[in-house]
Amino acid sequence: EKNLRNQGILDIQKNILSKDGKFEFELVAKITNFELPFALIPMNMRGDAFFIIDGFSSINIHSLRQYSTQCLEYAKDQATTSVGSQIKNFRIPSNICFSVAVVDNLDQENKRKIRQENPFAHNVDILWYEVPVVYCLSEQQLYFYEKPSSLFEKLQGEGAWKNLRKVIETTLNS
């Protein structure tokens, strides 16, 4: 929480129930009018950015996707930016949901899957980026999609991913 506040995030809530009631998010931080450069065209993306954080005793790629989907559903209900105003201001309307799962330990197989599997291949929404992240306490290390492994994956949002990775490293590293 301290690191998020140091990054200028002031809208922080604790113990928020997910839409389906299966998760109680420990921390939800929201930035309105969050702007992110878009690598492919000379326009920035702008919208709401959510950092939703919860602790887990363990996690695998499937439970991470379920958690991330519920974070995204919550964020969609809480978004406040208007598509029309973003276009009028020459911005690409885009909201981002960083779903951060905190675990004590993470096995090698799940580390590999998180780093190599593009989340955009599983869930695509034109106005939203769903960004699952795992923070491993024992290693003090963030795990997230690192780089495309094929030309096809490069076409699945790599223009956005380059800058999303920077946000993850800057905002979530303590």
XYZ file of N, CA and C in Angstrom:
522
model
N 0.828 -1.198 0.000
C 0.000 0.000 0.000
C 0.871 1.260 0.000
N 1.922 1.237 0.797
C 2.810 2.401 0.883
C 3.413 2.718 -0.483
N 3.858 1.685 -1.197
C 4.455 1.884 -2.519
C 3.436 2.478 -3.485
N 2.195 2.026 -3.424
C 1.152 2.576 -4.297
C 0.920 4.053 -3.983
N 0.860 4.383 -2.701
C 0.686 5.796 -2.319
C 1.883 6.636 -2.774
N 3.081 6.077 -2.663
C 4.280 6.787 -3.125
C 4.252 7.025 -4.628
N 3.533 6.183 -5.359
C 3.381 6.349 -6.809
C 2.280 7.358 -7.139
N 1.627 7.912 -6.103
C 0.594 8.924 -6.322
C -0.818 8.382 -6.388
N -1.006 7.118 -6.029
C -2.347 6.527 -6.048
C -3.010 6.822 -4.709
N -4.096 7.586 -4.753
C -4.760 7.997 -3.521
C -6.072 7.265 -3.271
N -6.710 6.747 -4.329
C -7.982 6.039 -4.188
C -7.692 4.570 -3.882
N -7.544 4.266 -2.586
C -7.217 2.909 -2.151
C -8.273 2.444 -1.155
N -8.825 1.255 -1.427
C -9.826 0.657 -0.543
C -9.337 -0.719 -0.103
N -9.844 -1.169 1.038
C -9.435 -2.476 1.561
C -10.646 -3.380 1.738
N -10.381 -4.688 1.642
C -11.381 -5.727 1.893
C -12.655 -5.530 1.081
N -12.510 -5.566 -0.228
C -13.623 -5.386 -1.164
C -14.029 -6.751 -1.719
N -15.311 -7.048 -1.700
C -15.825 -8.323 -2.185
C -15.937 -8.321 -3.703
N -15.514 -9.427 -4.332
C -15.627 -9.554 -5.790
C -17.091 -9.671 -6.185
N -17.361 -9.460 -7.462
C -18.727 -9.485 -7.985
C -19.408 -10.826 -7.712
N -18.669 -11.927 -7.847
C -19.251 -13.257 -7.626
C -19.199 -13.684 -6.157
N -18.587 -12.864 -5.300
C -18.518 -13.159 -3.873
C -17.476 -14.197 -3.485
N -16.681 -14.683 -4.430
C -15.695 -15.731 -4.137
C -14.370 -15.184 -3.607
N -14.112 -13.912 -3.838
C -12.852 -13.317 -3.405
C -13.141 -12.073 -2.577
N -12.341 -11.874 -1.541
C -12.349 -10.605 -0.829
C -10.989 -9.979 -1.090
N -10.979 -8.999 -1.992
C -9.726 -8.360 -2.376
C -9.160 -7.598 -1.184
N -7.920 -7.884 -0.835
C -7.291 -7.207 0.296
C -7.131 -5.719 0.033
N -6.800 -5.379 -1.214
C -6.549 -3.977 -1.534
C -6.948 -3.698 -2.977
N -7.667 -2.597 -3.177
C -8.046 -2.145 -4.521
C -7.601 -0.694 -4.653
N -6.713 -0.448 -5.598
C -6.230 0.912 -5.857
C -6.653 1.311 -7.264
N -7.116 2.544 -7.408
C -7.617 3.009 -8.706
C -6.968 4.339 -9.074
N -6.552 4.421 -10.332
C -6.054 5.682 -10.886
C -7.005 6.072 -12.010
N -7.599 7.239 -11.908
C -8.466 7.750 -12.965
C -7.618 8.525 -13.965
N -7.982 8.433 -15.239
C -7.244 9.096 -16.322
C -5.777 8.682 -16.356
N -5.554 7.401 -16.183
C -4.217 6.827 -16.281
C -3.820 6.803 -17.750
N -2.654 7.320 -18.053
C -2.218 7.418 -19.445
C -0.994 6.537 -19.677
N -1.046 5.793 -20.777
C 0.019 4.860 -21.115
C 0.366 5.026 -22.580
N 1.644 5.230 -22.911
C 2.024 5.326 -24.328
C 1.689 4.028 -25.059
N 1.282 4.165 -26.288
C 0.992 3.005 -27.131
C 2.098 2.914 -28.160
N 2.758 1.776 -28.237
C 3.990 1.643 -29.023
C 3.791 1.718 -30.531
N 2.604 1.422 -31.035
C 2.436 1.297 -32.480
C 1.991 2.571 -33.189
N 1.318 3.453 -32.474
C 0.864 4.705 -33.084
C 1.169 5.856 -32.134
N 1.249 7.072 -32.655
C 1.638 8.198 -31.798
C 0.488 8.758 -30.956
N -0.313 7.880 -30.380
C -1.382 8.302 -29.466
C -1.219 7.525 -28.171
N -1.603 8.132 -27.070
C -1.562 7.440 -25.790
C -2.896 6.774 -25.511
N -2.845 5.730 -24.686
C -4.059 5.109 -24.180
C -4.393 5.819 -22.872
N -5.682 6.002 -22.631
C -6.076 6.633 -21.370
C -7.367 6.010 -20.871
N -7.409 5.817 -19.571
C -8.600 5.271 -18.924
C -8.318 5.082 -17.447
N -9.101 4.233 -16.817
C -8.877 3.914 -15.414
C -7.909 2.742 -15.317
N -7.053 2.783 -14.316
C -6.159 1.659 -14.030
C -6.462 1.177 -12.618
N -6.630 -0.118 -12.487
C -6.902 -0.738 -11.198
C -5.748 -1.666 -10.839
N -5.345 -1.618 -9.578
C -4.378 -2.560 -9.020
C -5.127 -3.288 -7.910
N -5.478 -4.536 -8.160
C -6.259 -5.315 -7.202
C -5.353 -6.413 -6.653
N -5.198 -6.421 -5.327
C -4.211 -7.288 -4.684
C -4.896 -8.189 -3.663
N -4.521 -9.479 -3.697
C -5.058 -10.433 -2.728
C -4.021 -11.517 -2.467
N -4.028 -12.054 -1.264
C -3.102 -13.112 -0.898
C -3.704 -14.489 -1.109
N -2.857 -15.447 -1.463
C -3.276 -16.830 -1.697
C -2.283 -17.767 -1.020
N -2.781 -18.897 -0.516
C -1.867 -19.888 0.057
C -1.051 -20.544 -1.050
N -1.665 -20.710 -2.224
C -0.961 -21.207 -3.411
C -1.757 -20.766 -4.632
N -1.114 -20.826 -5.799
C -1.812 -20.429 -7.024
C -1.205 -21.189 -8.203
N -2.046 -21.453 -9.194
C -1.569 -22.023 -10.451
C -2.150 -21.174 -11.575
N -1.810 -21.481 -12.796
C -2.229 -20.641 -13.922
C -3.752 -20.578 -14.036
N -4.445 -21.677 -13.719
C -5.909 -21.705 -13.836
C -6.575 -20.854 -12.750
N -6.119 -20.992 -11.508
C -6.708 -20.181 -10.443
C -6.322 -18.710 -10.608
N -5.146 -18.439 -11.178
C -4.758 -17.056 -11.463
C -5.701 -16.445 -12.494
N -6.050 -17.202 -13.522
C -6.991 -16.699 -14.532
C -8.364 -16.429 -13.927
N -8.838 -17.338 -13.056
C -10.139 -17.134 -12.404
C -10.117 -15.865 -11.556
N -9.073 -15.710 -10.781
C -8.919 -14.519 -9.947
C -8.861 -13.262 -10.812
N -8.063 -13.296 -11.857
C -7.902 -12.146 -12.738
C -9.223 -11.767 -13.406
N -9.998 -12.764 -13.805
C -11.308 -12.505 -14.415
C -12.233 -11.803 -13.429
N -12.235 -12.231 -12.173
C -13.085 -11.584 -11.171
C -12.601 -10.164 -10.867
N -11.301 -9.956 -10.880
C -10.767 -8.597 -10.711
C -11.253 -7.707 -11.846
N -11.185 -8.219 -13.065
C -11.625 -7.458 -14.234
C -13.109 -7.125 -14.144
N -13.934 -8.085 -13.751
C -15.378 -7.833 -13.622
C -15.643 -6.738 -12.591
N -14.936 -6.779 -11.469
C -15.076 -5.735 -10.459
C -14.673 -4.380 -11.039
N -13.529 -4.335 -11.707
C -13.024 -3.075 -12.265
C -13.992 -2.496 -13.293
N -14.573 -3.341 -14.131
C -15.528 -2.856 -15.135
C -16.702 -2.146 -14.473
N -17.158 -2.677 -13.341
C -18.275 -2.052 -12.620
C -17.881 -0.724 -11.980
N -16.597 -0.542 -11.707
C -16.130 0.656 -11.002
C -15.523 1.719 -11.917
N -15.396 1.429 -13.194
C -14.749 2.366 -14.128
C -15.570 3.637 -14.282
N -14.864 4.747 -14.449
C -15.540 6.041 -14.549
C -15.205 6.816 -15.813
N -14.244 6.361 -16.594
C -13.861 7.135 -17.774
C -14.832 6.905 -18.923
N -14.980 7.922 -19.735
C -15.895 7.885 -20.870
C -15.119 7.671 -22.162
N -15.593 6.738 -22.979
C -14.958 6.461 -24.272
C -14.968 7.712 -25.143
N -16.098 8.395 -25.190
C -16.230 9.595 -26.025
C -15.242 10.683 -25.659
N -15.061 10.917 -24.362
C -14.132 11.981 -23.947
C -12.691 11.619 -24.288
N -12.345 10.336 -24.235
C -10.978 9.935 -24.582
C -10.712 10.150 -26.067
N -11.662 9.777 -26.899
C -11.501 9.962 -28.344
C -11.427 11.449 -28.674
N -12.289 12.233 -28.038
C -12.293 13.683 -28.252
C -10.944 14.304 -27.884
N -10.283 13.741 -26.892
C -8.972 14.239 -26.450
C -7.812 13.524 -27.143
N -8.111 12.875 -28.274
C -7.094 12.174 -29.064
C -6.341 11.121 -28.252
N -7.092 10.333 -27.498
C -6.533 9.232 -26.725
C -7.262 7.952 -27.129
N -6.575 6.838 -27.034
C -7.203 5.539 -27.268
C -7.862 5.130 -25.957
N -9.187 4.951 -25.941
C -9.848 4.585 -24.683
C -9.468 3.165 -24.262
N -8.797 3.055 -23.138
C -8.355 1.755 -22.634
C -8.277 1.798 -21.120
N -8.867 0.813 -20.492
C -8.768 0.647 -19.052
C -7.888 -0.568 -18.790
N -7.241 -0.569 -17.633
C -6.301 -1.640 -17.316
C -6.608 -2.180 -15.929
N -6.619 -3.506 -15.809
C -6.800 -4.140 -14.508
C -5.595 -5.028 -14.217
N -4.766 -4.593 -13.276
C -3.628 -5.378 -12.815
C -4.119 -6.239 -11.652
N -4.203 -7.540 -11.862
C -4.678 -8.485 -10.844
C -3.457 -9.115 -10.193
N -3.173 -8.713 -8.965
C -1.935 -9.137 -8.313
C -2.242 -10.181 -7.241
N -1.724 -11.383 -7.442
C -1.864 -12.470 -6.470
C -0.555 -12.579 -5.697
N -0.645 -12.545 -4.380
C 0.540 -12.633 -3.527
C 0.584 -14.034 -2.911
N 1.711 -14.717 -3.088
C 1.884 -16.071 -2.546
C 3.227 -16.176 -1.829
N 3.322 -17.130 -0.902
C 4.600 -17.367 -0.225
C 5.613 -17.985 -1.173
N 5.161 -18.986 -1.944
C 6.045 -19.713 -2.860
C 5.330 -19.974 -4.171
N 6.112 -20.134 -5.230
C 5.562 -20.429 -6.550
C 6.461 -21.470 -7.214
N 5.860 -22.576 -7.671
C 6.668 -23.643 -8.270
C 7.149 -23.250 -9.667
N 8.170 -23.958 -10.132
C 8.822 -23.635 -11.405
C 7.870 -23.721 -12.592
N 7.013 -24.718 -12.615
C 6.087 -24.891 -13.740
C 5.146 -23.692 -13.871
N 4.607 -23.207 -12.757
C 3.714 -22.047 -12.820
C 4.470 -20.761 -13.123
N 5.687 -20.643 -12.651
C 6.514 -19.488 -13.028
C 6.669 -19.437 -14.546
N 6.993 -20.595 -15.120
C 7.191 -20.675 -16.572
C 5.911 -20.307 -17.321
N 4.789 -20.862 -16.905
C 3.518 -20.593 -17.590
C 3.134 -19.121 -17.495
N 3.297 -18.536 -16.323
C 2.946 -17.123 -16.143
C 3.818 -16.244 -17.032
N 5.092 -16.568 -17.125
C 6.016 -15.774 -17.940
C 5.793 -15.955 -19.439
N 5.316 -17.138 -19.854
C 5.265 -17.453 -21.282
C 3.883 -17.390 -21.913
N 2.805 -17.504 -21.141
C 1.467 -17.521 -21.727
C 0.870 -16.116 -21.748
N 0.558 -15.642 -22.937
C -0.005 -14.303 -23.108
C -1.452 -14.284 -22.614
N -1.763 -13.499 -21.580
C -3.135 -13.433 -21.082
C -4.127 -12.947 -22.137
N -3.658 -12.153 -23.088
C -4.552 -11.649 -24.130
C -5.050 -12.776 -25.027
N -4.376 -13.921 -25.028
C -4.804 -15.069 -25.827
C -6.030 -15.744 -25.213
N -6.297 -15.482 -23.933
C -7.405 -16.141 -23.235
C -8.612 -15.237 -23.050
N -8.386 -13.946 -22.999
C -9.489 -13.028 -22.737
C -9.187 -11.704 -23.430
N -10.034 -11.332 -24.384
C -9.818 -10.096 -25.130
C -11.043 -9.204 -24.980
N -10.803 -7.958 -24.660
C -11.852 -6.954 -24.562
C -11.258 -5.688 -25.161
N -11.928 -5.110 -26.112
C -11.378 -3.963 -26.838
C -11.024 -2.799 -25.918
N -11.807 -2.578 -24.876
C -11.584 -1.418 -24.015
C -10.826 -1.738 -22.724
N -10.458 -2.999 -22.519
C -9.816 -3.397 -21.269
C -8.586 -4.251 -21.512
N -7.582 -4.053 -20.674
C -6.419 -4.935 -20.625
C -6.451 -5.644 -19.277
N -6.465 -6.964 -19.314
C -6.426 -7.788 -18.108
C -4.988 -8.247 -17.917
N -4.377 -7.851 -16.797
C -2.947 -8.077 -16.593
C -2.714 -8.842 -15.281
N -2.645 -10.175 -15.345
C -2.378 -10.948 -14.128
C -0.898 -10.906 -13.744
N -0.664 -10.764 -12.444
C 0.695 -10.688 -11.904
C 0.732 -11.533 -10.633
N 1.834 -12.211 -10.393
C 2.025 -12.932 -9.131
C 3.263 -12.362 -8.453
N 3.115 -12.077 -7.155
C 4.265 -11.652 -6.358
C 4.593 -12.783 -5.392
N 5.805 -13.306 -5.490
C 6.263 -14.403 -4.634
C 7.037 -13.807 -3.456
N 6.484 -13.953 -2.249
C 7.093 -13.358 -1.061
C 8.470 -13.943 -0.742
N 8.626 -15.259 -0.882
C 9.902 -15.890 -0.512
C 11.059 -15.421 -1.394
N 10.747 -15.035 -2.623
C 11.789 -14.566 -3.544
C 11.775 -13.045 -3.712
N 10.727 -12.402 -3.208
C 10.494 -10.973 -3.433
C 10.593 -10.663 -4.922
N 9.838 -11.441 -5.701
C 9.915 -11.393 -7.161
C 8.516 -11.322 -7.770
N 8.365 -10.481 -8.793
C 7.133 -10.401 -9.573
C 7.214 -11.353 -10.756
N 6.102 -12.013 -11.048
C 6.003 -12.884 -12.220
C 4.827 -12.423 -13.066
N 5.082 -12.238 -14.356
C 4.061 -11.786 -15.297
C 4.525 -12.158 -16.695
N 3.652 -11.986 -17.672
C 3.981 -12.329 -19.055
C 5.174 -11.496 -19.507
N 6.253 -12.174 -19.912
C 7.501 -11.471 -20.203
C 7.717 -11.089 -21.654
N 7.505 -12.032 -22.561
C 7.779 -11.689 -23.957
C 7.105 -12.695 -24.884
N 6.778 -12.247 -26.082
C 6.142 -13.155 -27.039
C 7.114 -14.232 -27.505
N 6.558 -15.420 -27.733
C 7.402 -16.528 -28.182
C 7.235 -16.811 -29.671
N 6.346 -16.052 -30.328
C 6.124 -16.277 -31.760
C 5.657 -14.980 -32.416
N 5.662 -14.968 -33.725
C 5.164 -13.810 -34.471
C 3.692 -13.578 -34.158
N 2.922 -14.655 -34.065
C 1.501 -14.536 -33.738
C 1.304 -13.838 -32.394
N 2.100 -14.217 -31.391
C 1.986 -13.575 -30.081
C 2.376 -12.102 -30.142
N 3.309 -11.751 -31.010
C 3.680 -10.341 -31.156
C 2.489 -9.515 -31.625
N 1.597 -10.136 -32.364
C 0.407 -9.445 -32.858
C -0.694 -9.379 -31.808
N -0.540 -10.087 -30.700
C -1.543 -10.115 -29.645
C -1.217 -9.109 -28.546
N -1.108 -7.867 -28.890
C -0.980 -6.827 -27.890
C 0.421 -6.472 -27.443
N 1.445 -6.863 -28.181
C 2.810 -6.559 -27.751
C 3.059 -5.051 -27.705
N 2.364 -4.295 -28.551
C 2.490 -2.839 -28.510
C 2.094 -2.272 -27.160
N 1.096 -2.864 -26.540
C 0.679 -2.445 -25.197
C 1.547 -3.094 -24.121
N 1.896 -4.368 -24.309
C 2.654 -5.094 -23.289
C 3.989 -4.443 -22.953
N 4.657 -3.877 -23.929
C 5.961 -3.253 -23.652
C 5.835 -2.220 -22.536
N 4.793 -1.413 -22.595
C 4.607 -0.379 -21.576
C 3.924 -0.915 -20.322
N 3.077 -1.931 -20.456
C 2.458 -2.538 -19.274
C 3.523 -3.155 -18.370
N 4.520 -3.781 -18.953
C 5.616 -4.362 -18.162
C 6.336 -3.283 -17.351
N 6.552 -2.129 -17.958
C 7.214 -1.027 -17.243
C 6.370 -0.566 -16.061
N 5.049 -0.493 -16.257
C 4.152 -0.083 -15.166
C 4.219 -1.101 -14.029
N 4.184 -2.387 -14.360
C 4.264 -3.438 -13.336
C 5.542 -3.272 -12.521
N 6.663 -3.141 -13.198
C 7.949 -3.052 -12.508
C 8.069 -1.777 -11.683
N 7.571 -0.679 -12.202
C 7.675 0.599 -11.493
C 6.708 0.684 -10.318
N 5.481 0.279 -10.532
C 4.436 0.474 -9.529
C 4.431 -0.609 -8.461
N 4.740 -1.837 -8.831
C 4.599 -2.942 -7.886
C 5.891 -3.374 -7.216
N 7.038 -3.002 -7.738
C 8.291 -3.320 -7.042
C 8.459 -2.370 -5.879
N 8.794 -2.927 -4.719
C 8.930 -2.055 -3.539
C 10.331 -1.553 -3.351
